[in-house]
Every structure is written in structure tokens, then in C-alpha cells.
PDB file of C-alpha atoms in Angstrom:
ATOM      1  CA  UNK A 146     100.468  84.359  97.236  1.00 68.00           C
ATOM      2  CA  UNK A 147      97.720  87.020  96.402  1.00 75.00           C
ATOM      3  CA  UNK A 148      97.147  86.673  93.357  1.00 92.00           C
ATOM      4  CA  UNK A 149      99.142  89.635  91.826  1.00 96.00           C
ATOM      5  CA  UNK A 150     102.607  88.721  91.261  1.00 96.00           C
ATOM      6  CA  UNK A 151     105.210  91.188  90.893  1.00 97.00           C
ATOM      7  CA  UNK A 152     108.667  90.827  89.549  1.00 97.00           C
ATOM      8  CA  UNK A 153     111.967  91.260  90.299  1.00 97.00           C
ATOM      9  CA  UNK A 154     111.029  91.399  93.841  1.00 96.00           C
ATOM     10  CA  UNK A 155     114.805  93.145  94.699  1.00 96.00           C
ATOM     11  CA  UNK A 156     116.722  95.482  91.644  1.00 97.00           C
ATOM     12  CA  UNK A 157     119.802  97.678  92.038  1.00 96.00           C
ATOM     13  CA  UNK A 158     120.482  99.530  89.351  1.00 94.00           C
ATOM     14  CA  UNK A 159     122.635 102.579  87.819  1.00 92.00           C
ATOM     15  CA  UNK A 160     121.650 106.208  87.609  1.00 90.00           C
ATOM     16  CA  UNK A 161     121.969 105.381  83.884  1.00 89.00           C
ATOM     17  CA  UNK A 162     120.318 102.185  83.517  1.00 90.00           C
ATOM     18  CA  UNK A 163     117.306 101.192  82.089  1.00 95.00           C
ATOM     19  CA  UNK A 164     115.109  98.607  83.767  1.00 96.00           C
ATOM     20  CA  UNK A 165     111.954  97.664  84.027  1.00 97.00           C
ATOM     21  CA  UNK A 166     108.901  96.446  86.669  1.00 98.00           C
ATOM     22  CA  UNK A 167     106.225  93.668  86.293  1.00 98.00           C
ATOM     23  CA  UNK A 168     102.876  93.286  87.545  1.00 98.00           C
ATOM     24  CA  UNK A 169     100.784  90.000  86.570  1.00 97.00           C
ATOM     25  CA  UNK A 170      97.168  89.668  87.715  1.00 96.00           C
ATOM     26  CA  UNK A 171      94.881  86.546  86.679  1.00 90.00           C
ATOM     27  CA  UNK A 172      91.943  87.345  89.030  1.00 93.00           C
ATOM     28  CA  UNK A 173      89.581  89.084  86.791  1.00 91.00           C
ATOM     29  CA  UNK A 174      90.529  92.686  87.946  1.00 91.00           C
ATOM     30  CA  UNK A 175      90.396  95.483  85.457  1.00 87.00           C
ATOM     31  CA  UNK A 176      92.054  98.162  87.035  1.00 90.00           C
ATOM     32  CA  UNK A 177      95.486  97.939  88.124  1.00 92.00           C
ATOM     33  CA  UNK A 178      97.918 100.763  90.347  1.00 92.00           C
ATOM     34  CA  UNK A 179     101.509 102.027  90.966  1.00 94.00           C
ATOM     35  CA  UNK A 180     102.420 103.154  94.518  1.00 94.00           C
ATOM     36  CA  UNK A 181     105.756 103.743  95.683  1.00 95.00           C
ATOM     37  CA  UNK A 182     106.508 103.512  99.766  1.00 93.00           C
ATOM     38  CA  UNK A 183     108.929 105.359 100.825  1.00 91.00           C
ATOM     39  CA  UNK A 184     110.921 105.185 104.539  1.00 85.00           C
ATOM     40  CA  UNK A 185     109.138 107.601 106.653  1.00 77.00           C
ATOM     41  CA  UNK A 186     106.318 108.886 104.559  1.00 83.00           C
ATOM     42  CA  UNK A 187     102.620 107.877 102.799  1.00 83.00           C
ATOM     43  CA  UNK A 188     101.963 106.077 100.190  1.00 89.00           C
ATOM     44  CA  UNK A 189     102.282 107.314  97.177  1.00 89.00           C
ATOM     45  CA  UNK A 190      99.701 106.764  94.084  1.00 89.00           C
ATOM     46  CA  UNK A 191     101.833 106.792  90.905  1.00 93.00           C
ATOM     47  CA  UNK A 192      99.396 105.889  87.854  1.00 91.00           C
ATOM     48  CA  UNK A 193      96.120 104.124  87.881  1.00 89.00           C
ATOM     49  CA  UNK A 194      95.179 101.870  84.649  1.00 89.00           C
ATOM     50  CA  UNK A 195      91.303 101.062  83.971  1.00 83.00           C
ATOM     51  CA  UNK A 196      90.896  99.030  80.933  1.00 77.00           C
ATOM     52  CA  UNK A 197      94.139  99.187  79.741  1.00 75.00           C
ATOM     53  CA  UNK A 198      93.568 103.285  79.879  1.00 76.00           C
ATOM     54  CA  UNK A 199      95.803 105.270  81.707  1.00 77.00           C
ATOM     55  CA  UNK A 200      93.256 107.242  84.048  1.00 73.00           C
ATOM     56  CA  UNK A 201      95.432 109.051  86.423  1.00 74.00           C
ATOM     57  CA  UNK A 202      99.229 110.385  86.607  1.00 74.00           C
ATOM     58  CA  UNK A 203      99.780 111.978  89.647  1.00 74.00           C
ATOM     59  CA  UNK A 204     102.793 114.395  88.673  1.00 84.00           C
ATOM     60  CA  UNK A 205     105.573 111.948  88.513  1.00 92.00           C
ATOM     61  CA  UNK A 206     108.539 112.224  86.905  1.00 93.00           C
ATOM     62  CA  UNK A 207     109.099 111.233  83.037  1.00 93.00           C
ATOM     63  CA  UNK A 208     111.566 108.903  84.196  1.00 95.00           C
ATOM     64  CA  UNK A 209     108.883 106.355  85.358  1.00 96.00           C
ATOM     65  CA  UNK A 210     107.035 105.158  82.375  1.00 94.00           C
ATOM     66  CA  UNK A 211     104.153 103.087  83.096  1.00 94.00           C
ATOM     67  CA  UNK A 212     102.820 100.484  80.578  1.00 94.00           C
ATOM     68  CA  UNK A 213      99.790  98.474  80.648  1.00 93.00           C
ATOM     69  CA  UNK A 214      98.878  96.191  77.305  1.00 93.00           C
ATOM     70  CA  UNK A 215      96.490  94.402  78.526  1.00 91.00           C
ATOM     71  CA  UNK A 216      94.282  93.888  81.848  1.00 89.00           C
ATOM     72  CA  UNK A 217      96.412  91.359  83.128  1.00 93.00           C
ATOM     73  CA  UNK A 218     100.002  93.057  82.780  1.00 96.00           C
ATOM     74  CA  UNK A 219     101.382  96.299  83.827  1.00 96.00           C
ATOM     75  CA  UNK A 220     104.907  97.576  83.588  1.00 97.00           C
ATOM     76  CA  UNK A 221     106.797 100.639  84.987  1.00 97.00           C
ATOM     77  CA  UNK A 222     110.254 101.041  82.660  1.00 97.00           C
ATOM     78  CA  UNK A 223     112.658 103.041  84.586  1.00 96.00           C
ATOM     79  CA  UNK A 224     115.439 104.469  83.003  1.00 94.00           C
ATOM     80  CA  UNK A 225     118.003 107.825  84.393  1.00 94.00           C
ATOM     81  CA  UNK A 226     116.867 107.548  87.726  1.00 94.00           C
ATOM     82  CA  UNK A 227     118.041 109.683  90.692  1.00 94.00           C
ATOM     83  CA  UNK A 228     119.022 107.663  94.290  1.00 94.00           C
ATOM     84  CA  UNK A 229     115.860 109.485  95.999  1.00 94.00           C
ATOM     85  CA  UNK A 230     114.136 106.809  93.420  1.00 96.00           C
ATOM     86  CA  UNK A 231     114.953 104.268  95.752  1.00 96.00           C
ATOM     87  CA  UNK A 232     111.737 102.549  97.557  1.00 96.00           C
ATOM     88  CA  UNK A 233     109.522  99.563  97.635  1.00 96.00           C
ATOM     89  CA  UNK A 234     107.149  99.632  94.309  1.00 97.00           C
ATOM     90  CA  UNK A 235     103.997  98.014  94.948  1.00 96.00           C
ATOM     91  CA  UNK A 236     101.615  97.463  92.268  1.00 96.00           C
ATOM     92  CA  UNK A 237      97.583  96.644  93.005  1.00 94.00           C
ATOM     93  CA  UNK A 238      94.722  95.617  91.227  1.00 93.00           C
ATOM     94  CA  UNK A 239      90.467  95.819  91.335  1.00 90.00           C
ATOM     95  CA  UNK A 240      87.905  94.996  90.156  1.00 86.00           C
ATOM     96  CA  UNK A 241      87.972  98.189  88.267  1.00 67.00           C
ATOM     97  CA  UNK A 242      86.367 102.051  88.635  1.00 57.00           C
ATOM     98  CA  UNK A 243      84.064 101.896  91.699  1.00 59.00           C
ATOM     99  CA  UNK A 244      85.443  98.491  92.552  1.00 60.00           C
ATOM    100  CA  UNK A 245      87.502 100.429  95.021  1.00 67.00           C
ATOM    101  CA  UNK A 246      84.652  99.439  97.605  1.00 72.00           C
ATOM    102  CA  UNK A 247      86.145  95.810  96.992  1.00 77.00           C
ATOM    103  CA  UNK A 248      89.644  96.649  98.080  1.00 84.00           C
ATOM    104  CA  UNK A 249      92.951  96.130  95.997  1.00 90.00           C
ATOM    105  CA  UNK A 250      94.878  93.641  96.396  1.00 92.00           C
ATOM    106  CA  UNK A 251      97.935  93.921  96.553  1.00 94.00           C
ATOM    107  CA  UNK A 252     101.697  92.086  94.876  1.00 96.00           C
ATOM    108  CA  UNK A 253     104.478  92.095  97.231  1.00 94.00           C
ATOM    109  CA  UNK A 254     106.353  94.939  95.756  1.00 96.00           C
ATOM    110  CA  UNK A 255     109.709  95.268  93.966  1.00 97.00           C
ATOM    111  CA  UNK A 256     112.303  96.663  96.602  1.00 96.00           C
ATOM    112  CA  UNK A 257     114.315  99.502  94.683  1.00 97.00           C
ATOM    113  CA  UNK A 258     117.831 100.679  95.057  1.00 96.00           C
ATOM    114  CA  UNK A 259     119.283 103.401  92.611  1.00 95.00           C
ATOM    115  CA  UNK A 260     122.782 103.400  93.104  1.00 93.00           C
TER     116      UNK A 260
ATOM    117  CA  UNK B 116      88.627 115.393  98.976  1.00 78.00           C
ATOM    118  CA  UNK B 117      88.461 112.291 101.084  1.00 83.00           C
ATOM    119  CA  UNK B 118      90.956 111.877 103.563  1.00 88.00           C
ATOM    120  CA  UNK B 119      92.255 109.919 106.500  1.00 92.00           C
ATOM    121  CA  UNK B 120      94.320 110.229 109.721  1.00 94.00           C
ATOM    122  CA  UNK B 121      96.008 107.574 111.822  1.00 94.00           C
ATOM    123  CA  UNK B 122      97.461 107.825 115.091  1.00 87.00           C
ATOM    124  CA  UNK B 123     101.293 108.320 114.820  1.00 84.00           C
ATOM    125  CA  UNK B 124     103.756 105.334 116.072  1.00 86.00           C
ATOM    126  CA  UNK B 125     104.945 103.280 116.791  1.00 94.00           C
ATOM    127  CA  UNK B 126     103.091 101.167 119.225  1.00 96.00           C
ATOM    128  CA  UNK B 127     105.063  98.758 121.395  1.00 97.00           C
ATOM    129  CA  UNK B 128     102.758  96.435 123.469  1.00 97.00           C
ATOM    130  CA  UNK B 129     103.367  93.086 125.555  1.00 97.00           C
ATOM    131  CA  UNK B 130     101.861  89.680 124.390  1.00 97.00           C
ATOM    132  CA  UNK B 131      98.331  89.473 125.060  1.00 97.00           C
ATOM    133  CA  UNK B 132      97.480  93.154 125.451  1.00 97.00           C
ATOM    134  CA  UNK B 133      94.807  95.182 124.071  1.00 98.00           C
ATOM    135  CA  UNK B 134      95.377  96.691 121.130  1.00 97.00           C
ATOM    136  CA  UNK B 135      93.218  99.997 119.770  1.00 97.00           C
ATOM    137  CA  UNK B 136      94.783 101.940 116.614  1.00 97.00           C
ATOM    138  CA  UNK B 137      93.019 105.277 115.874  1.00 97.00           C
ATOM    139  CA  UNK B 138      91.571 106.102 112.410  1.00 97.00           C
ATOM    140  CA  UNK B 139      89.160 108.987 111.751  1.00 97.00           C
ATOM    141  CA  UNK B 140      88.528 110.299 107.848  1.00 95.00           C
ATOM    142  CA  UNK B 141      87.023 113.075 106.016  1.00 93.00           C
ATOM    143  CA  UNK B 142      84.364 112.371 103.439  1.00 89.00           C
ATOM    144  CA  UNK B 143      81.716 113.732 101.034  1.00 84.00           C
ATOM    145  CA  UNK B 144      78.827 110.610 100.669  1.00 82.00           C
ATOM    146  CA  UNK B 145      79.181 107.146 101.840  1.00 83.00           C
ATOM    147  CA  UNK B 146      82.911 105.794 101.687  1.00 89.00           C
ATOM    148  CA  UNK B 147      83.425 102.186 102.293  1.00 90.00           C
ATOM    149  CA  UNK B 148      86.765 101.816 104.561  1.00 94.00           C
ATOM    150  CA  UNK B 149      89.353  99.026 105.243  1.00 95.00           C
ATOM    151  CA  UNK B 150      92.139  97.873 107.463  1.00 97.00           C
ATOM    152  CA  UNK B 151      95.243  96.618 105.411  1.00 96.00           C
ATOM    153  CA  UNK B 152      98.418  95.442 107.201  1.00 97.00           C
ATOM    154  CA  UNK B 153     101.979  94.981 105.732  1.00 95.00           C
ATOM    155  CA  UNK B 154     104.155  92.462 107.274  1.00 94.00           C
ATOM    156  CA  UNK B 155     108.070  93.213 107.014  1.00 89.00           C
ATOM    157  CA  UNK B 156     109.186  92.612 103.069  1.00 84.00           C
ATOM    158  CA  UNK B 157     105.867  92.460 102.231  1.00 88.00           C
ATOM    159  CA  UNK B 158     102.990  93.993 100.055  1.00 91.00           C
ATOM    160  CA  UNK B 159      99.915  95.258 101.939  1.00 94.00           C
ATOM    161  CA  UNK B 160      97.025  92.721 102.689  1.00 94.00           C
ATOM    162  CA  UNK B 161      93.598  93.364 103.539  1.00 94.00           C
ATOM    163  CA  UNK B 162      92.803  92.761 107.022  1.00 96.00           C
ATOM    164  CA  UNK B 163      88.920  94.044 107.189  1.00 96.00           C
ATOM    165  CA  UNK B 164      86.358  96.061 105.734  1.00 94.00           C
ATOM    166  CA  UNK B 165      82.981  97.986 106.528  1.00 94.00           C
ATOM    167  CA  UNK B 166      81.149  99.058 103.480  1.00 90.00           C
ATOM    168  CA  UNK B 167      78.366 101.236 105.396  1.00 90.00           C
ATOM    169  CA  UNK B 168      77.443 103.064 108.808  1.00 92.00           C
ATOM    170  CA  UNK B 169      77.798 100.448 111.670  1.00 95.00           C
ATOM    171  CA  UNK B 170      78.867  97.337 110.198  1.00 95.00           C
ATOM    172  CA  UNK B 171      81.519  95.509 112.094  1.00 97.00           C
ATOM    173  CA  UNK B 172      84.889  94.261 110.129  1.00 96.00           C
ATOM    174  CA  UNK B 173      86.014  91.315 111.451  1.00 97.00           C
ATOM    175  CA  UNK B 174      89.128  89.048 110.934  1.00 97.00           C
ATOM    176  CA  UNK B 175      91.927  87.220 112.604  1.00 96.00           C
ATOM    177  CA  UNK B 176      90.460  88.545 115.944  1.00 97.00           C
ATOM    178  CA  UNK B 177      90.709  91.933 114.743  1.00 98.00           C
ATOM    179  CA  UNK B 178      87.767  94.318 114.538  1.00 98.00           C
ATOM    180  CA  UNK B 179      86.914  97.952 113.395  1.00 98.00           C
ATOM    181  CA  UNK B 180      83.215  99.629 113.402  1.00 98.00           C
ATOM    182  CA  UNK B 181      82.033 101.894 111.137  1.00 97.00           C
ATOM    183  CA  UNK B 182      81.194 105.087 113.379  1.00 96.00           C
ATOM    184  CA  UNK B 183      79.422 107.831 110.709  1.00 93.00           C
ATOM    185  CA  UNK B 184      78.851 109.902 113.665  1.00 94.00           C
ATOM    186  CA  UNK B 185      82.396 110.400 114.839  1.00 96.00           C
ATOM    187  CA  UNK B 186      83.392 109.243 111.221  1.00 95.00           C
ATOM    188  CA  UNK B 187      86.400 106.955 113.276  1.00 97.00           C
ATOM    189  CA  UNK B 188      87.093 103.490 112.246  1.00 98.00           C
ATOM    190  CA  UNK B 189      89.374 102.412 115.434  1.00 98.00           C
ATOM    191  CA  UNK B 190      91.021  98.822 114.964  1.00 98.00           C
ATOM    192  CA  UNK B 191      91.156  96.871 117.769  1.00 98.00           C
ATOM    193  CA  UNK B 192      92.135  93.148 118.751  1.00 98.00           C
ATOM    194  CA  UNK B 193      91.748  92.079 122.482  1.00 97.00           C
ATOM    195  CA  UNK B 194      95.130  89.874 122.338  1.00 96.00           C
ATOM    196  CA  UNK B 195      98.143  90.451 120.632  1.00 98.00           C
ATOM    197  CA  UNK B 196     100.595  88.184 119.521  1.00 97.00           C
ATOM    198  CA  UNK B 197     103.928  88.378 118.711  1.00 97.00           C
ATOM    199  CA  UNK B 198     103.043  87.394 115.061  1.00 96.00           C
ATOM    200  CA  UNK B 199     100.854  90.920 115.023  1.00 97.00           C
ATOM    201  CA  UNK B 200     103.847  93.102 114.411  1.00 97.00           C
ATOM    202  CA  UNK B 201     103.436  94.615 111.587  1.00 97.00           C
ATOM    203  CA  UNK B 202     102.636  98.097 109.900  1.00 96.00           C
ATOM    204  CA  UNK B 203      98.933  99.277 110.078  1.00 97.00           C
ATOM    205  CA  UNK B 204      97.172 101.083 107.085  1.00 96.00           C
ATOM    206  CA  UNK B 205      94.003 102.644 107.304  1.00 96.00           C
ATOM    207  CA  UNK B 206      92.268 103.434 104.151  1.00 93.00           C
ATOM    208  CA  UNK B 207      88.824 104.640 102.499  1.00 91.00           C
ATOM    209  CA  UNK B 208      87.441 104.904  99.289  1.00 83.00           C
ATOM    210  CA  UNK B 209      88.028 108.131  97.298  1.00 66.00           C
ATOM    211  CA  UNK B 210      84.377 109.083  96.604  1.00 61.00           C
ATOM    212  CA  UNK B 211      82.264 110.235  93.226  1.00 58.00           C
ATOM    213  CA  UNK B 212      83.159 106.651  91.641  1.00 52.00           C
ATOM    214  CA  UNK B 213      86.639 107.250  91.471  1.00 59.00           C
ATOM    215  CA  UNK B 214      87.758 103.717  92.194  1.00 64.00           C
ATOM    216  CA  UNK B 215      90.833 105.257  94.319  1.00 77.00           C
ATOM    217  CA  UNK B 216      91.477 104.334  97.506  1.00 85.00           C
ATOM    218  CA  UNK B 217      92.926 106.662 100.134  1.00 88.00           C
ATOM    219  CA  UNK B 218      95.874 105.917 102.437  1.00 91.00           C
ATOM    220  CA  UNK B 219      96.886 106.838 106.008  1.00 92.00           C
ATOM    221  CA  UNK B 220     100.376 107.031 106.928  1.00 92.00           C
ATOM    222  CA  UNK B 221     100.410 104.027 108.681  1.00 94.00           C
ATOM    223  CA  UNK B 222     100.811 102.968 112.114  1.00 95.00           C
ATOM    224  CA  UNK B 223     103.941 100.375 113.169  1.00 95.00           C
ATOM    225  CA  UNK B 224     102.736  98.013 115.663  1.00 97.00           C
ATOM    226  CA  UNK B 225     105.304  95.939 117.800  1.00 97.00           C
ATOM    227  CA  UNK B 226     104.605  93.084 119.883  1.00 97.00           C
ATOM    228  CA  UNK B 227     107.084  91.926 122.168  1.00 97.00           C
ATOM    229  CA  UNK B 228     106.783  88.985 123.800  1.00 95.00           C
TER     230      UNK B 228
END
């Protein structure tokens, strides 16, 4: 266990569906991140949170809504998405902007299937 | 921007060989850089760290220096073990502050026994 706890850690869901992701952190971080991994390519940085602000969006799709209400929790709702959606979602937290030097630590991701 | 390259995989070793996985990176200032690895079904976890020119990260017999002059942070671990299979991410920080970290593609290590 790391520390940041991530639920459901498998979901299959409809094009049409709405769902949503859960990231819990209790170890003091104030930042937290959305990557999604992908077979056969780099991580990808989704959203970063610091202090509950939304800092960065890095061109995704409306269809991923991120959420964060307070350092602790952050959410990614889901809802229409496409099968090329499917991928392990891996939410991180640290110790906030410039605690990058610390490293993030990492939940052990929410495995994705769009069906 | 701040950048990093791995060497492509995978990398299939024997038990007990030596194991060397290339990083070098591209940076404006003083990045700090890591090691994290990813076990199958699993989230990434961080394996070392070097916050400055020539410090040593060390950990589970794995090590990777800090080379500013041919800005390379190689990991390396003088025995591998079956156990070490795993996918290998090499990663720096993003510069000016940003609290981002940077990502290489990743390198799959397999051990076989």
C-alpha cells in the first residue's frame, strides 16, 4: 500500500455510460495528478491539481472531467467515452508545486475498458 | 522543455546478470531525477533518486549517478533476480518550479531464470 488509494481498481463500461474514478491520499500531499498509460506508448499527464486548483489540462477531451474538492480526494467522471479510452488510469500525489523534487507517489491505477 | 530518453526494450537477461538501463535528459537549471519501476498490475513506485550533480541513488541493490556532464542517469544493479522483471521509468523534474515531473517511455526488463 502507498499511501494513495485508488478505486475501482478494474471498470468496464458502455460508450454511453457514466462512471467515475477515485483517488484518496492521507499523506499530507497537496498536489495530486491524472496520467493515463496506454499499451505501447508514454505516459500521459492528464490534469494536475495544486490546492484544490486545477493548474494544468493538457488538451484532453471534455469527456474526462476531473474533480478535486479537497486535498485529499480527486475524481475523474467519465461519461460518452470512445474504446481508444481504454487504459490503466493512474493517479499521483506531492507534496505540492516544486515538491516534484520529492517524487509522486503513486495509487495502483484503475484498469479501463470501454466497451 | 525538459526531457528524457530511455533505451528502447525490452531487455531479457539471465538470473544474476548485470543489468545497465540507459537514461540521458535535456534540461534548463538543476533537475532532480528518479528511477520508478512498475511491477505487472501495478502503479509506478519509486525506486531511487539524485537531487544534484554526482549523488548516487541507491536502493534494493540498484544504483543510478547523477552525470551533469553527460547529463545520463544509467540504472544499474550487479545481480538480477527473477523478482526484477518489471517496467523501468526514468523521470526528471520539469524545471522553473513547475512541480511536473517528466516521463520516459519506459524500458521492460525480463529476468529469466
Amino acid at each position: 500500500e502507498t499511501g494513495v488509494t485508488q478505486t475501482p481498481r478494474h471498470l468496464v463500461m458502455g460508450m454511453t455510460n457514466k462512471k467515475s474514478l477515485k483517488c484518496e491520499q492521507h499523506l499530507g500531499h497537496n498536489a495530486m495528478y491524472w496520467y493515463k498509460q496506454s499499451a505501447k506508448k508514454p505516459l500521459e499527464l492528464m490534469f494536475v491539481y495544486s490546492l484544490e486548483e486545477r493548474v494544468e489540462n493538457n488538451s484532453v477531451p471534455s469527456r474526462f472531467s476531473p474533480e478535486c474538492p479537497n486535498s485529499s480526494h480527486l475524481f475523474l467522471h467519465l461519461h460518452t467515452l470512445q474504446p481508444e479510452d481504454s487504459a490503466l488510469y493512474l493517479c499521483a500525489s506531492s507534496r505540492g508545486s516544486g515538491g516534484a523534487s520529492y517524487g509522486y507517489t503513486f495509487g495502483s491505477g484503475t484498469r479501463l475498458t470501454v466497451v | 522543455g525538459n526531457s528524457v530518453t530511455q533505451m528502447e526494450g525490452p531487455v531479457t537477461l539471465s538470473e544474476e546478470a548485470f543489468l545497465t538501463i540507459n537514461c540521458t535528459y535535456t534540461a534548463t537549471g538543476y533537475p532532480s531525477l528518479f528511477w520508478y519501476v512498475q511491477y505487472p498490475g501495478e502503479g509506478l513506485q519509486l525506486l531511487l533518486k539524485a537531487t544534484k550533480a554526482d549523488d548516487k541513488g541507491s536502493n534494493k541493490g540498484f544504483e543510478a549517478t547523477y552525470r551533469k556532464e553527460t547529463t545520463s542517469f544509467h540504472l544499474e544493479k550487479g545481480s538480477v533476480q527473477v523478482s526484477d522483471s518489471a517496467v523501468y521509468f526514468c523521470a526528471l523534474t520539469g524545471g522553473s518550479n513547475t512541480g511536473k515531473l517528466i516521463f520516459g517511455q519506459g524500458t521492460t526488463l525480463q529476468v529469466k531464470p
